[in-house]
Amino acid sequence: MEKAIQVKGLRKSYKDKEVLKGVDFEVRRGEIFSLLGSNGAGKTTIIRILATLLKQESGTAAVNGFDVAAKPDQVRQSISLTGQFAAVDEMLTGRENLIMIARLRHLHHPRQIADDLLKRFGLTDAADRKASTYSGGMRRRLDIAMSLIGKPQLIFLDEPTTGLDPEARMETWRIVKELADGGTTVFLTTQYLEEAEQLADRIAILHEGRIIANGTLEELRKLFPPAKMEYVEKQPTLEEIFLAIIGKKEAV
Ligand SMILES: Nc1ncnc2c1ncn2[C@@H]1O[C@H](COP(=O)(O)OP(=O)(O)O)[C@@H](O)[C@H]1O
Ligand SMILES: [Mg+2]
């Protein structure tokens, strides 16, 4: 079957700074693929090239079978992009934000589309409040809902949980899992190892301009020698403690 994304030998520099030095990877249809890399590794640069917002210097990239350089319109019609900073209009209500996007996309029945998405993302009760009153998690949910209007086959989520509190992060994880269960291919970038561990079917690690590891979590684990048995009690992580205290342990 045709791959959702195929990237070969991708290179990109900003002035004399070489950010991508020959990046290769593939994303299968319907999977959650996580691109992991520290701040400044080039994750957003890759997304911008794949979303046709930026041109590579060399190498090829195809999205849903369309070459990004030769067929940018077809690429754009088959994807959606949720950036690192939410595209929500704070002055509009959640419902109005959704209706606006549905109208911009010239879809029929924008109100119905908005109602369905509000329900699916648990925002019905907040639908008629201005987005400026939303919590970080609600805003991110609305942002993702907006990017699903028009039913893209592939969604790019660029650091969807950076800056969110643990509760909101888990809400976002749930949404991402539901998207993938519904058949959408998800390309997710993150700086958080745990996020990739929780969500991704496959993980690629971008470091110093190249993909230095790529595989399932199991495959990546095999790259490292087995952990030595240690006779210490396992300490809960700070996140586990925080969530236990606020009573959200069952959220995932
Ligand atoms: N428009 C630009 N002009 C110059 N340098 C840039 C530009 N965009 C990104 N960079 C640099 O390229 C590197 C990769 O950036 P980016 O793709 O945003 O990384 P990430 O998303 O992984 O944090 C960083 O060092 C960043 O400063
Ligand atoms: Mg980025």
PDB file of C-alpha atoms and ligand atoms in Angstrom:
ATOM      1  CA  MET A   1       0.000   0.000   0.000  1.00  0.00           C
ATOM      2  CA  GLU A   2       1.102   3.539  -0.718  1.00  0.00           C
ATOM      3  CA  LYS A   3       2.816   5.231   2.210  1.00  0.00           C
ATOM      4  CA  ALA A   4       1.293   8.281   3.897  1.00  0.00           C
ATOM      5  CA  ILE A   5       4.695   9.997   3.830  1.00  0.00           C
ATOM      6  CA  GLN A   6       7.954   9.153   2.074  1.00  0.00           C
ATOM      7  CA  VAL A   7      10.991  11.316   2.692  1.00  0.00           C
ATOM      8  CA  LYS A   8      14.375  10.718   1.070  1.00  0.00           C
ATOM      9  CA  GLY A   9      17.600  12.645   1.509  1.00  0.00           C
ATOM     10  CA  LEU A  10      15.899  15.831   2.672  1.00  0.00           C
ATOM     11  CA  ARG A  11      18.248  18.782   3.168  1.00  0.00           C
ATOM     12  CA  LYS A  12      17.532  22.299   4.324  1.00  0.00           C
ATOM     13  CA  SER A  13      19.690  25.189   5.497  1.00  0.00           C
ATOM     14  CA  TYR A  14      18.839  28.614   6.833  1.00  0.00           C
ATOM     15  CA  LYS A  15      21.559  30.913   5.526  1.00  0.00           C
ATOM     16  CA  ASP A  16      24.753  28.987   6.306  1.00  0.00           C
ATOM     17  CA  LYS A  17      23.197  26.876   9.037  1.00  0.00           C
ATOM     18  CA  GLU A  18      22.468  23.347   7.849  1.00  0.00           C
ATOM     19  CA  VAL A  19      19.444  22.101   9.797  1.00  0.00           C
ATOM     20  CA  LEU A  20      18.479  18.984   7.817  1.00  0.00           C
ATOM     21  CA  LYS A  21      21.457  16.996   6.524  1.00  0.00           C
ATOM     22  CA  GLY A  22      19.769  14.186   4.639  1.00  0.00           C
ATOM     23  CA  VAL A  23      16.615  13.056   6.417  1.00  0.00           C
ATOM     24  CA  ASP A  24      14.983   9.746   5.460  1.00  0.00           C
ATOM     25  CA  PHE A  25      11.837   8.157   6.859  1.00  0.00           C
ATOM     26  CA  GLU A  26       8.456   6.750   5.942  1.00  0.00           C
ATOM     27  CA  VAL A  27       5.078   6.949   7.618  1.00  0.00           C
ATOM     28  CA  ARG A  28       2.473   4.244   7.044  1.00  0.00           C
ATOM     29  CA  ARG A  29      -1.184   5.010   6.576  1.00  0.00           C
ATOM     30  CA  GLY A  30      -3.253   5.002   9.746  1.00  0.00           C
ATOM     31  CA  GLU A  31      -0.361   4.993  12.181  1.00  0.00           C
ATOM     32  CA  ILE A  32       0.711   7.478  14.821  1.00  0.00           C
ATOM     33  CA  PHE A  33       4.232   8.447  13.880  1.00  0.00           C
ATOM     34  CA  SER A  34       6.196  10.504  16.340  1.00  0.00           C
ATOM     35  CA  LEU A  35       9.164  12.640  15.408  1.00  0.00           C
ATOM     36  CA  LEU A  36      11.184  13.151  18.543  1.00  0.00           C
ATOM     37  CA  GLY A  37      13.868  15.778  18.868  1.00  0.00           C
ATOM     38  CA  SER A  38      15.106  18.453  21.205  1.00  0.00           C
ATOM     39  CA  ASN A  39      14.333  22.123  20.771  1.00  0.00           C
ATOM     40  CA  GLY A  40      15.883  23.369  17.522  1.00  0.00           C
ATOM     41  CA  ALA A  41      16.422  19.876  16.061  1.00  0.00           C
ATOM     42  CA  GLY A  42      14.439  20.727  12.924  1.00  0.00           C
ATOM     43  CA  LYS A  43      11.035  19.155  13.631  1.00  0.00           C
ATOM     44  CA  THR A  44       8.996  22.184  12.567  1.00  0.00           C
ATOM     45  CA  THR A  45      11.205  22.592   9.506  1.00  0.00           C
ATOM     46  CA  ILE A  46      10.303  19.052   8.411  1.00  0.00           C
ATOM     47  CA  ILE A  47       6.600  19.679   9.013  1.00  0.00           C
ATOM     48  CA  ARG A  48       6.728  22.933   7.059  1.00  0.00           C
ATOM     49  CA  ILE A  49       8.342  21.182   4.101  1.00  0.00           C
ATOM     50  CA  LEU A  50       5.796  18.341   4.216  1.00  0.00           C
ATOM     51  CA  ALA A  51       2.929  20.826   4.451  1.00  0.00           C
ATOM     52  CA  THR A  52       4.335  22.729   1.410  1.00  0.00           C
ATOM     53  CA  LEU A  53       4.985  25.914   3.408  1.00  0.00           C
ATOM     54  CA  LEU A  54       8.745  25.704   2.871  1.00  0.00           C
ATOM     55  CA  LYS A  55      10.912  24.285   0.083  1.00  0.00           C
ATOM     56  CA  GLN A  56      13.715  21.791   0.651  1.00  0.00           C
ATOM     57  CA  GLU A  57      17.078  22.308  -1.041  1.00  0.00           C
ATOM     58  CA  SER A  58      17.443  18.708  -2.084  1.00  0.00           C
ATOM     59  CA  GLY A  59      15.885  15.340  -1.524  1.00  0.00           C
ATOM     60  CA  THR A  60      12.282  14.334  -2.115  1.00  0.00           C
ATOM     61  CA  ALA A  61       9.141  14.184  -0.029  1.00  0.00           C
ATOM     62  CA  ALA A  62       5.773  12.711  -0.972  1.00  0.00           C
ATOM     63  CA  VAL A  63       2.608  13.068   1.108  1.00  0.00           C
ATOM     64  CA  ASN A  64      -0.383  10.814   0.396  1.00  0.00           C
ATOM     65  CA  GLY A  65       1.371   9.897  -2.850  1.00  0.00           C
ATOM     66  CA  PHE A  66       1.830  13.498  -4.013  1.00  0.00           C
ATOM     67  CA  ASP A  67       5.269  15.019  -4.367  1.00  0.00           C
ATOM     68  CA  VAL A  68       5.388  18.178  -2.226  1.00  0.00           C
ATOM     69  CA  ALA A  69       7.315  20.156  -4.848  1.00  0.00           C
ATOM     70  CA  ALA A  70       5.352  19.001  -7.923  1.00  0.00           C
ATOM     71  CA  LYS A  71       1.821  18.710  -6.483  1.00  0.00           C
ATOM     72  CA  PRO A  72       1.511  21.148  -3.572  1.00  0.00           C
ATOM     73  CA  ASP A  73      -2.226  21.727  -4.072  1.00  0.00           C
ATOM     74  CA  GLN A  74      -3.052  18.031  -3.839  1.00  0.00           C
ATOM     75  CA  VAL A  75      -0.834  17.722  -0.773  1.00  0.00           C
ATOM     76  CA  ARG A  76      -2.591  20.619   0.941  1.00  0.00           C
ATOM     77  CA  GLN A  77      -6.030  19.185   0.202  1.00  0.00           C
ATOM     78  CA  SER A  78      -5.144  15.909   1.853  1.00  0.00           C
ATOM     79  CA  ILE A  79      -3.625  17.208   5.102  1.00  0.00           C
ATOM     80  CA  SER A  80      -4.204  19.497   8.011  1.00  0.00           C
ATOM     81  CA  LEU A  81      -1.677  21.229  10.199  1.00  0.00           C
ATOM     82  CA  THR A  82      -1.995  22.155  13.849  1.00  0.00           C
ATOM     83  CA  GLY A  83       0.894  24.394  14.727  1.00  0.00           C
ATOM     84  CA  GLN A  84       2.774  24.769  17.942  1.00  0.00           C
ATOM     85  CA  PHE A  85       0.704  27.829  18.803  1.00  0.00           C
ATOM     86  CA  ALA A  86      -3.065  27.490  18.645  1.00  0.00           C
ATOM     87  CA  ALA A  87      -4.858  28.987  15.630  1.00  0.00           C
ATOM     88  CA  VAL A  88      -7.969  29.672  17.711  1.00  0.00           C
ATOM     89  CA  ASP A  89      -9.521  33.156  17.502  1.00  0.00           C
ATOM     90  CA  GLU A  90      -9.815  34.177  21.153  1.00  0.00           C
ATOM     91  CA  MET A  91     -12.578  36.698  20.534  1.00  0.00           C
ATOM     92  CA  LEU A  92     -14.900  34.119  18.994  1.00  0.00           C
ATOM     93  CA  THR A  93     -16.747  31.346  20.794  1.00  0.00           C
ATOM     94  CA  GLY A  94     -15.748  27.726  20.250  1.00  0.00           C
ATOM     95  CA  ARG A  95     -18.757  27.252  17.994  1.00  0.00           C
ATOM     96  CA  GLU A  96     -18.000  30.399  15.989  1.00  0.00           C
ATOM     97  CA  ASN A  97     -14.396  29.310  15.453  1.00  0.00           C
ATOM     98  CA  LEU A  98     -15.552  25.992  14.010  1.00  0.00           C
ATOM     99  CA  ILE A  99     -18.268  27.536  11.831  1.00  0.00           C
ATOM    100  CA  MET A 100     -15.766  30.058  10.484  1.00  0.00           C
ATOM    101  CA  ILE A 101     -13.384  27.320   9.325  1.00  0.00           C
ATOM    102  CA  ALA A 102     -16.200  25.245   7.808  1.00  0.00           C
ATOM    103  CA  ARG A 103     -17.330  28.329   5.842  1.00  0.00           C
ATOM    104  CA  LEU A 104     -13.766  29.091   4.726  1.00  0.00           C
ATOM    105  CA  ARG A 105     -13.580  25.554   3.399  1.00  0.00           C
ATOM    106  CA  HIS A 106     -16.898  26.047   1.542  1.00  0.00           C
ATOM    107  CA  LEU A 107     -18.523  23.086   3.262  1.00  0.00           C
ATOM    108  CA  HIS A 108     -22.265  22.548   3.433  1.00  0.00           C
ATOM    109  CA  HIS A 109     -24.016  22.676   6.818  1.00  0.00           C
ATOM    110  CA  PRO A 110     -21.282  24.445   8.839  1.00  0.00           C
ATOM    111  CA  ARG A 111     -23.502  24.540  11.962  1.00  0.00           C
ATOM    112  CA  GLN A 112     -23.993  20.799  11.875  1.00  0.00           C
ATOM    113  CA  ILE A 113     -20.265  20.253  11.399  1.00  0.00           C
ATOM    114  CA  ALA A 114     -19.569  22.524  14.390  1.00  0.00           C
ATOM    115  CA  ASP A 115     -22.149  20.747  16.561  1.00  0.00           C
ATOM    116  CA  ASP A 116     -20.703  17.326  15.749  1.00  0.00           C
ATOM    117  CA  LEU A 117     -17.138  18.393  16.528  1.00  0.00           C
ATOM    118  CA  LEU A 118     -18.127  20.185  19.746  1.00  0.00           C
ATOM    119  CA  LYS A 119     -19.766  16.994  20.921  1.00  0.00           C
ATOM    120  CA  ARG A 120     -16.877  14.778  19.870  1.00  0.00           C
ATOM    121  CA  PHE A 121     -14.347  16.979  21.667  1.00  0.00           C
ATOM    122  CA  GLY A 122     -16.396  17.468  24.826  1.00  0.00           C
ATOM    123  CA  LEU A 123     -16.903  21.177  24.217  1.00  0.00           C
ATOM    124  CA  THR A 124     -20.683  21.341  23.905  1.00  0.00           C
ATOM    125  CA  ASP A 125     -21.168  22.994  27.300  1.00  0.00           C
ATOM    126  CA  ALA A 126     -18.502  25.586  26.513  1.00  0.00           C
ATOM    127  CA  ALA A 127     -19.585  26.069  22.885  1.00  0.00           C
ATOM    128  CA  ASP A 128     -20.981  29.558  23.342  1.00  0.00           C
ATOM    129  CA  ARG A 129     -18.214  30.953  25.517  1.00  0.00           C
ATOM    130  CA  LYS A 130     -15.379  32.976  24.065  1.00  0.00           C
ATOM    131  CA  ALA A 131     -12.270  30.889  23.479  1.00  0.00           C
ATOM    132  CA  SER A 132     -10.364  33.377  25.648  1.00  0.00           C
ATOM    133  CA  THR A 133     -12.125  31.829  28.671  1.00  0.00           C
ATOM    134  CA  TYR A 134     -11.000  28.280  27.786  1.00  0.00           C
ATOM    135  CA  SER A 135      -8.331  26.340  29.668  1.00  0.00           C
ATOM    136  CA  GLY A 136      -5.173  25.319  27.806  1.00  0.00           C
ATOM    137  CA  GLY A 137      -6.531  21.822  27.245  1.00  0.00           C
ATOM    138  CA  MET A 138      -9.885  23.068  25.926  1.00  0.00           C
ATOM    139  CA  ARG A 139      -8.136  25.466  23.572  1.00  0.00           C
ATOM    140  CA  ARG A 140      -5.917  22.692  22.244  1.00  0.00           C
ATOM    141  CA  ARG A 141      -8.998  20.455  21.764  1.00  0.00           C
ATOM    142  CA  LEU A 142     -10.732  23.228  19.849  1.00  0.00           C
ATOM    143  CA  ASP A 143      -7.605  23.789  17.772  1.00  0.00           C
ATOM    144  CA  ILE A 144      -7.426  20.104  16.825  1.00  0.00           C
ATOM    145  CA  ALA A 145     -11.196  20.057  16.131  1.00  0.00           C
ATOM    146  CA  MET A 146     -10.737  23.017  13.768  1.00  0.00           C
ATOM    147  CA  SER A 147      -8.002  21.203  11.898  1.00  0.00           C
ATOM    148  CA  LEU A 148     -10.251  18.171  11.352  1.00  0.00           C
ATOM    149  CA  ILE A 149     -12.865  20.121   9.407  1.00  0.00           C
ATOM    150  CA  GLY A 150     -12.844  18.766   5.875  1.00  0.00           C
ATOM    151  CA  LYS A 151     -11.747  15.297   7.027  1.00  0.00           C
ATOM    152  CA  PRO A 152      -8.031  15.280   6.167  1.00  0.00           C
ATOM    153  CA  GLN A 153      -6.399  11.860   5.716  1.00  0.00           C
ATOM    154  CA  LEU A 154      -3.296  13.011   7.526  1.00  0.00           C
ATOM    155  CA  ILE A 155      -2.913  15.437  10.389  1.00  0.00           C
ATOM    156  CA  PHE A 156       0.319  17.111  11.465  1.00  0.00           C
ATOM    157  CA  LEU A 157       0.442  17.998  15.132  1.00  0.00           C
ATOM    158  CA  ASP A 158       3.480  20.102  15.948  1.00  0.00           C
ATOM    159  CA  GLU A 159       4.222  19.805  19.666  1.00  0.00           C
ATOM    160  CA  PRO A 160       0.528  19.657  20.578  1.00  0.00           C
ATOM    161  CA  THR A 161       1.203  19.392  24.298  1.00  0.00           C
ATOM    162  CA  THR A 162       4.135  21.749  24.838  1.00  0.00           C
ATOM    163  CA  GLY A 163       3.126  24.197  27.544  1.00  0.00           C
ATOM    164  CA  LEU A 164       0.076  22.222  28.658  1.00  0.00           C
ATOM    165  CA  ASP A 165      -0.397  21.030  32.218  1.00  0.00           C
ATOM    166  CA  PRO A 166      -0.457  17.229  32.774  1.00  0.00           C
ATOM    167  CA  GLU A 167      -4.250  17.024  32.767  1.00  0.00           C
ATOM    168  CA  ALA A 168      -4.551  18.885  29.484  1.00  0.00           C
ATOM    169  CA  ARG A 169      -1.739  16.781  28.064  1.00  0.00           C
ATOM    170  CA  MET A 170      -3.660  13.618  28.816  1.00  0.00           C
ATOM    171  CA  GLU A 171      -6.822  15.047  27.258  1.00  0.00           C
ATOM    172  CA  THR A 172      -4.816  15.714  24.118  1.00  0.00           C
ATOM    173  CA  TRP A 173      -3.366  12.206  24.148  1.00  0.00           C
ATOM    174  CA  ARG A 174      -6.873  10.756  24.306  1.00  0.00           C
ATOM    175  CA  ILE A 175      -7.916  12.851  21.295  1.00  0.00           C
ATOM    176  CA  VAL A 176      -4.864  11.756  19.311  1.00  0.00           C
ATOM    177  CA  LYS A 177      -5.588   8.095  20.052  1.00  0.00           C
ATOM    178  CA  GLU A 178      -9.195   8.533  18.952  1.00  0.00           C
ATOM    179  CA  LEU A 179      -8.088  10.151  15.704  1.00  0.00           C
ATOM    180  CA  ALA A 180      -5.832   7.219  14.895  1.00  0.00           C
ATOM    181  CA  ASP A 181      -8.557   4.742  15.864  1.00  0.00           C
ATOM    182  CA  GLY A 182     -10.778   6.503  13.327  1.00  0.00           C
ATOM    183  CA  GLY A 183      -8.205   5.850  10.578  1.00  0.00           C
ATOM    184  CA  THR A 184      -6.476   9.239  10.395  1.00  0.00           C
ATOM    185  CA  THR A 185      -2.706   9.136  10.007  1.00  0.00           C
ATOM    186  CA  VAL A 186      -1.099  11.242  12.731  1.00  0.00           C
ATOM    187  CA  PHE A 187       2.325  12.840  12.396  1.00  0.00           C
ATOM    188  CA  LEU A 188       3.224  14.166  15.812  1.00  0.00           C
ATOM    189  CA  THR A 189       6.310  16.014  16.938  1.00  0.00           C
ATOM    190  CA  THR A 190       7.279  16.160  20.557  1.00  0.00           C
ATOM    191  CA  GLN A 191      10.161  16.866  22.902  1.00  0.00           C
ATOM    192  CA  TYR A 192       8.678  14.489  25.469  1.00  0.00           C
ATOM    193  CA  LEU A 193       9.887  10.913  25.479  1.00  0.00           C
ATOM    194  CA  GLU A 194       6.907   9.845  27.504  1.00  0.00           C
ATOM    195  CA  GLU A 195       4.486  11.263  24.960  1.00  0.00           C
ATOM    196  CA  ALA A 196       6.029   9.251  22.146  1.00  0.00           C
ATOM    197  CA  GLU A 197       6.072   6.208  24.408  1.00  0.00           C
ATOM    198  CA  GLN A 198       2.371   6.577  25.192  1.00  0.00           C
ATOM    199  CA  LEU A 199       1.079   7.357  21.730  1.00  0.00           C
ATOM    200  CA  ALA A 200       3.300   6.372  18.874  1.00  0.00           C
ATOM    201  CA  ASP A 201       3.148   3.238  16.770  1.00  0.00           C
ATOM    202  CA  ARG A 202       6.563   4.217  15.490  1.00  0.00           C
ATOM    203  CA  ILE A 203       9.124   6.738  16.656  1.00  0.00           C
ATOM    204  CA  ALA A 204      11.909   8.503  14.767  1.00  0.00           C
ATOM    205  CA  ILE A 205      14.588  10.457  16.576  1.00  0.00           C
ATOM    206  CA  LEU A 206      15.935  13.536  14.806  1.00  0.00           C
ATOM    207  CA  HIS A 207      19.358  14.593  15.992  1.00  0.00           C
ATOM    208  CA  GLU A 208      21.964  16.846  14.397  1.00  0.00           C
ATOM    209  CA  GLY A 209      20.171  16.911  11.075  1.00  0.00           C
ATOM    210  CA  ARG A 210      19.540  13.199  10.644  1.00  0.00           C
ATOM    211  CA  ILE A 211      17.198  10.459  11.796  1.00  0.00           C
ATOM    212  CA  ILE A 212      19.413   8.519  14.173  1.00  0.00           C
ATOM    213  CA  ALA A 213      16.852   5.899  15.234  1.00  0.00           C
ATOM    214  CA  ASN A 214      13.533   4.777  13.811  1.00  0.00           C
ATOM    215  CA  GLY A 215      11.205   1.976  14.836  1.00  0.00           C
ATOM    216  CA  THR A 216       8.607   0.757  17.284  1.00  0.00           C
ATOM    217  CA  LEU A 217       9.281   1.282  20.973  1.00  0.00           C
ATOM    218  CA  GLU A 218      10.206  -2.403  21.206  1.00  0.00           C
ATOM    219  CA  GLU A 219      12.688  -2.039  18.367  1.00  0.00           C
ATOM    220  CA  LEU A 220      14.217   1.056  19.921  1.00  0.00           C
ATOM    221  CA  ARG A 221      14.532  -0.699  23.271  1.00  0.00           C
ATOM    222  CA  LYS A 222      16.544  -3.452  21.597  1.00  0.00           C
ATOM    223  CA  LEU A 223      19.104  -0.878  20.497  1.00  0.00           C
ATOM    224  CA  PHE A 224      20.126  -0.482  24.093  1.00  0.00           C
ATOM    225  CA  PRO A 225      21.613  -3.118  26.367  1.00  0.00           C
ATOM    226  CA  PRO A 226      19.097  -4.636  28.784  1.00  0.00           C
ATOM    227  CA  ALA A 227      18.704  -2.703  31.990  1.00  0.00           C
ATOM    228  CA  LYS A 228      20.463  -4.214  34.978  1.00  0.00           C
ATOM    229  CA  MET A 229      18.182  -5.581  37.668  1.00  0.00           C
ATOM    230  CA  GLU A 230      18.094  -3.118  40.493  1.00  0.00           C
ATOM    231  CA  TYR A 231      16.880  -3.905  43.968  1.00  0.00           C
ATOM    232  CA  VAL A 232      15.198  -0.605  44.683  1.00  0.00           C
ATOM    233  CA  GLU A 233      11.561   0.219  45.040  1.00  0.00           C
ATOM    234  CA  LYS A 234      10.134   1.888  41.959  1.00  0.00           C
ATOM    235  CA  GLN A 235       9.458   5.492  42.817  1.00  0.00           C
ATOM    236  CA  PRO A 236       6.406   7.109  41.258  1.00  0.00           C
ATOM    237  CA  THR A 237       7.162   9.874  38.800  1.00  0.00           C
ATOM    238  CA  LEU A 238       6.283  13.425  39.693  1.00  0.00           C
ATOM    239  CA  GLU A 239       3.548  13.295  37.095  1.00  0.00           C
ATOM    240  CA  GLU A 240       2.020  10.202  38.706  1.00  0.00           C
ATOM    241  CA  ILE A 241       2.112  11.887  42.097  1.00  0.00           C
ATOM    242  CA  PHE A 242       0.571  15.077  40.768  1.00  0.00           C
ATOM    243  CA  LEU A 243      -2.212  13.221  39.018  1.00  0.00           C
ATOM    244  CA  ALA A 244      -2.914  10.993  42.005  1.00  0.00           C
ATOM    245  CA  ILE A 245      -3.258  14.080  44.194  1.00  0.00           C
ATOM    246  CA  ILE A 246      -5.688  15.803  41.872  1.00  0.00           C
ATOM    247  CA  GLY A 247      -7.577  12.551  41.300  1.00  0.00           C
ATOM    248  CA  LYS A 248      -7.036  12.164  37.577  1.00  0.00           C
ATOM    249  CA  LYS A 249      -5.070   8.927  37.679  1.00  0.00           C
ATOM    250  CA  GLU A 250      -7.626   7.098  35.535  1.00  0.00           C
ATOM    251  CA  ALA A 251      -7.491   9.670  32.752  1.00  0.00           C
ATOM    252  CA  VAL A 252      -5.326   7.602  30.381  1.00  0.00           C
TER     253      VAL A 252
HETATM  254  N1  LIG B   1      13.247  31.098   9.363  1.00  0.00           N
HETATM  255  C1  LIG B   1      14.387  30.730   9.959  1.00  0.00           C
HETATM  256  N2  LIG B   1      15.535  31.439   9.757  1.00  0.00           N
HETATM  257  C2  LIG B   1      16.694  31.058  10.345  1.00  0.00           C
HETATM  258  N3  LIG B   1      16.815  30.009  11.164  1.00  0.00           N
HETATM  259  C3  LIG B   1      15.727  29.269  11.411  1.00  0.00           C
HETATM  260  C4  LIG B   1      14.449  29.594  10.824  1.00  0.00           C
HETATM  261  N4  LIG B   1      13.537  28.672  11.242  1.00  0.00           N
HETATM  262  C5  LIG B   1      14.203  27.821  12.054  1.00  0.00           C
HETATM  263  N5  LIG B   1      15.511  28.172  12.152  1.00  0.00           N
HETATM  264  C6  LIG B   1      16.536  27.458  12.943  1.00  0.00           C
HETATM  265  O1  LIG B   1      16.586  26.130  12.476  1.00  0.00           O
HETATM  266  C7  LIG B   1      16.731  25.200  13.555  1.00  0.00           C
HETATM  267  C8  LIG B   1      15.580  24.213  13.534  1.00  0.00           C
HETATM  268  O2  LIG B   1      14.387  24.899  13.846  1.00  0.00           O
HETATM  269  P1  LIG B   1      12.994  24.162  13.980  1.00  0.00           P
HETATM  270  O3  LIG B   1      12.711  23.377  12.747  1.00  0.00           O
HETATM  271  O4  LIG B   1      11.989  25.173  14.366  1.00  0.00           O
HETATM  272  O5  LIG B   1      13.295  23.151  15.191  1.00  0.00           O
HETATM  273  P2  LIG B   1      12.287  22.418  16.210  1.00  0.00           P
HETATM  274  O6  LIG B   1      10.912  22.535  15.661  1.00  0.00           O
HETATM  275  O7  LIG B   1      12.785  20.999  16.273  1.00  0.00           O
HETATM  276  O8  LIG B   1      12.448  23.082  17.534  1.00  0.00           O
HETATM  277  C9  LIG B   1      16.806  26.049  14.812  1.00  0.00           C
HETATM  278  O9  LIG B   1      18.154  26.217  15.131  1.00  0.00           O
HETATM  279  C10 LIG B   1      16.170  27.340  14.408  1.00  0.00           C
HETATM  280  O10 LIG B   1      16.714  28.398  15.137  1.00  0.00           O
HETATM  281 MG    MG B   2       9.167  23.307  16.456  1.00  0.00          MG
END
